[in-house]
């Protein structure tokens, strides 16, 4: 199974990335993911389910430790047809 996750960390700072955003970025850039897109207002990662879920665990722990007061996640299964999901993680 493949997953695509969109996430944001808060609070926002438009002048420079806050420590929690930097921590989240470092986690996903160092993870074994197939795609990482980091932006000022949202981030997207994609990869095999086990790699994505491992990265999310670290992302939550590190960004909260670095001062995030909220982390918003949207998780989508990539390539699921008619609700059927193949588990080849």
Short mmCIF file of C-alpha atoms in Angstrom, two decimals:
data_model
loop_
_atom_site.label_atom_id
_atom_site.label_comp_id
_atom_site.label_asym_id
_atom_site.label_seq_id
_atom_site.Cartn_x
_atom_site.Cartn_y
_atom_site.Cartn_z
CA UNK A 1 0.00 0.00 0.00
CA UNK A 2 1.16 3.52 -0.80
CA UNK A 3 0.25 6.60 1.20
CA UNK A 4 0.28 10.31 0.49
CA UNK A 5 0.23 12.64 3.49
CA UNK A 6 -0.31 16.38 3.58
CA UNK A 7 0.69 18.05 6.85
CA UNK A 8 1.19 21.41 8.50
CA UNK A 9 2.66 22.37 11.84
CA UNK A 10 1.61 25.40 13.84
CA UNK A 11 1.98 28.11 14.98
CA UNK A 12 2.91 29.76 11.70
CA UNK A 13 5.67 32.32 11.35
CA UNK A 14 5.77 34.12 8.02
CA UNK A 15 9.19 35.67 8.62
CA UNK A 16 11.20 32.48 9.12
CA UNK A 17 10.51 28.77 9.65
CA UNK A 18 9.91 28.07 13.35
CA UNK A 19 11.90 25.28 15.06
CA UNK A 20 8.98 22.83 14.86
CA UNK A 21 8.70 23.32 11.08
CA UNK A 22 12.45 22.81 10.68
CA UNK A 23 12.25 19.62 12.77
CA UNK A 24 9.39 18.27 10.65
CA UNK A 25 11.24 19.11 7.43
CA UNK A 26 14.41 17.37 8.63
CA UNK A 27 12.45 14.23 9.55
CA UNK A 28 10.74 13.86 6.19
CA UNK A 29 13.83 14.78 4.17
CA UNK A 30 15.81 12.12 6.04
CA UNK A 31 13.14 9.42 5.73
CA UNK A 32 13.00 6.69 3.11
CA UNK A 33 10.16 8.29 1.16
CA UNK A 34 9.58 8.40 -2.58
CA UNK A 35 8.47 12.04 -2.73
CA UNK A 36 8.83 15.01 -0.38
CA UNK A 37 7.46 18.47 -1.14
CA UNK A 38 8.06 21.04 1.61
CA UNK A 39 6.42 24.44 1.31
CA UNK A 40 5.67 27.47 3.48
CA UNK A 41 1.99 26.61 4.04
CA UNK A 42 1.87 22.85 3.60
CA UNK A 43 3.96 19.78 3.00
CA UNK A 44 3.36 16.55 1.13
CA UNK A 45 5.12 13.21 1.38
CA UNK A 46 4.50 9.94 -0.42
CA UNK A 47 5.83 6.43 -0.20
CA UNK A 48 5.27 2.89 0.98
CA UNK A 49 2.94 2.71 3.98
CA UNK A 50 5.55 1.43 6.42
CA UNK A 51 8.03 4.18 5.51
CA UNK A 52 5.37 6.91 5.66
CA UNK A 53 3.99 5.74 9.01
CA UNK A 54 7.48 5.50 10.49
CA UNK A 55 8.22 9.03 9.29
CA UNK A 56 4.93 10.32 10.72
CA UNK A 57 5.73 8.90 14.14
CA UNK A 58 9.07 10.71 14.14
CA UNK A 59 7.55 13.87 12.64
CA UNK A 60 4.93 14.11 15.39
CA UNK A 61 7.38 13.44 18.18
CA UNK A 62 10.05 15.85 16.91
CA UNK A 63 7.79 18.72 15.89
CA UNK A 64 5.87 18.61 19.19
CA UNK A 65 9.15 18.46 21.09
CA UNK A 66 10.32 21.52 19.11
CA UNK A 67 7.28 23.60 20.06
CA UNK A 68 4.44 22.77 17.67
CA UNK A 69 1.06 23.40 19.27
CA UNK A 70 -0.88 21.75 16.45
CA UNK A 71 -0.07 19.29 13.68
CA UNK A 72 -2.69 18.75 10.98
CA UNK A 73 -2.51 15.61 8.85
CA UNK A 74 -4.45 14.29 5.90
CA UNK A 75 -3.61 10.72 4.91
CA UNK A 76 -4.68 9.28 1.55
CA UNK A 77 -4.22 5.81 0.15
CA UNK A 78 -2.71 6.13 -3.32
CA UNK A 79 -4.15 3.99 -6.09
CA UNK A 80 -7.08 2.53 -4.14
CA UNK A 81 -9.80 1.47 -6.59
CA UNK A 82 -13.36 0.91 -5.38
CA UNK A 83 -12.21 0.94 -1.77
CA UNK A 84 -9.97 -2.11 -2.32
CA UNK A 85 -6.50 -1.64 -0.88
CA UNK A 86 -3.67 -4.06 -1.53
CA UNK A 87 -1.40 -4.44 1.49
CA UNK A 88 2.09 -4.77 0.07
CA UNK A 89 3.74 -2.49 2.61
#
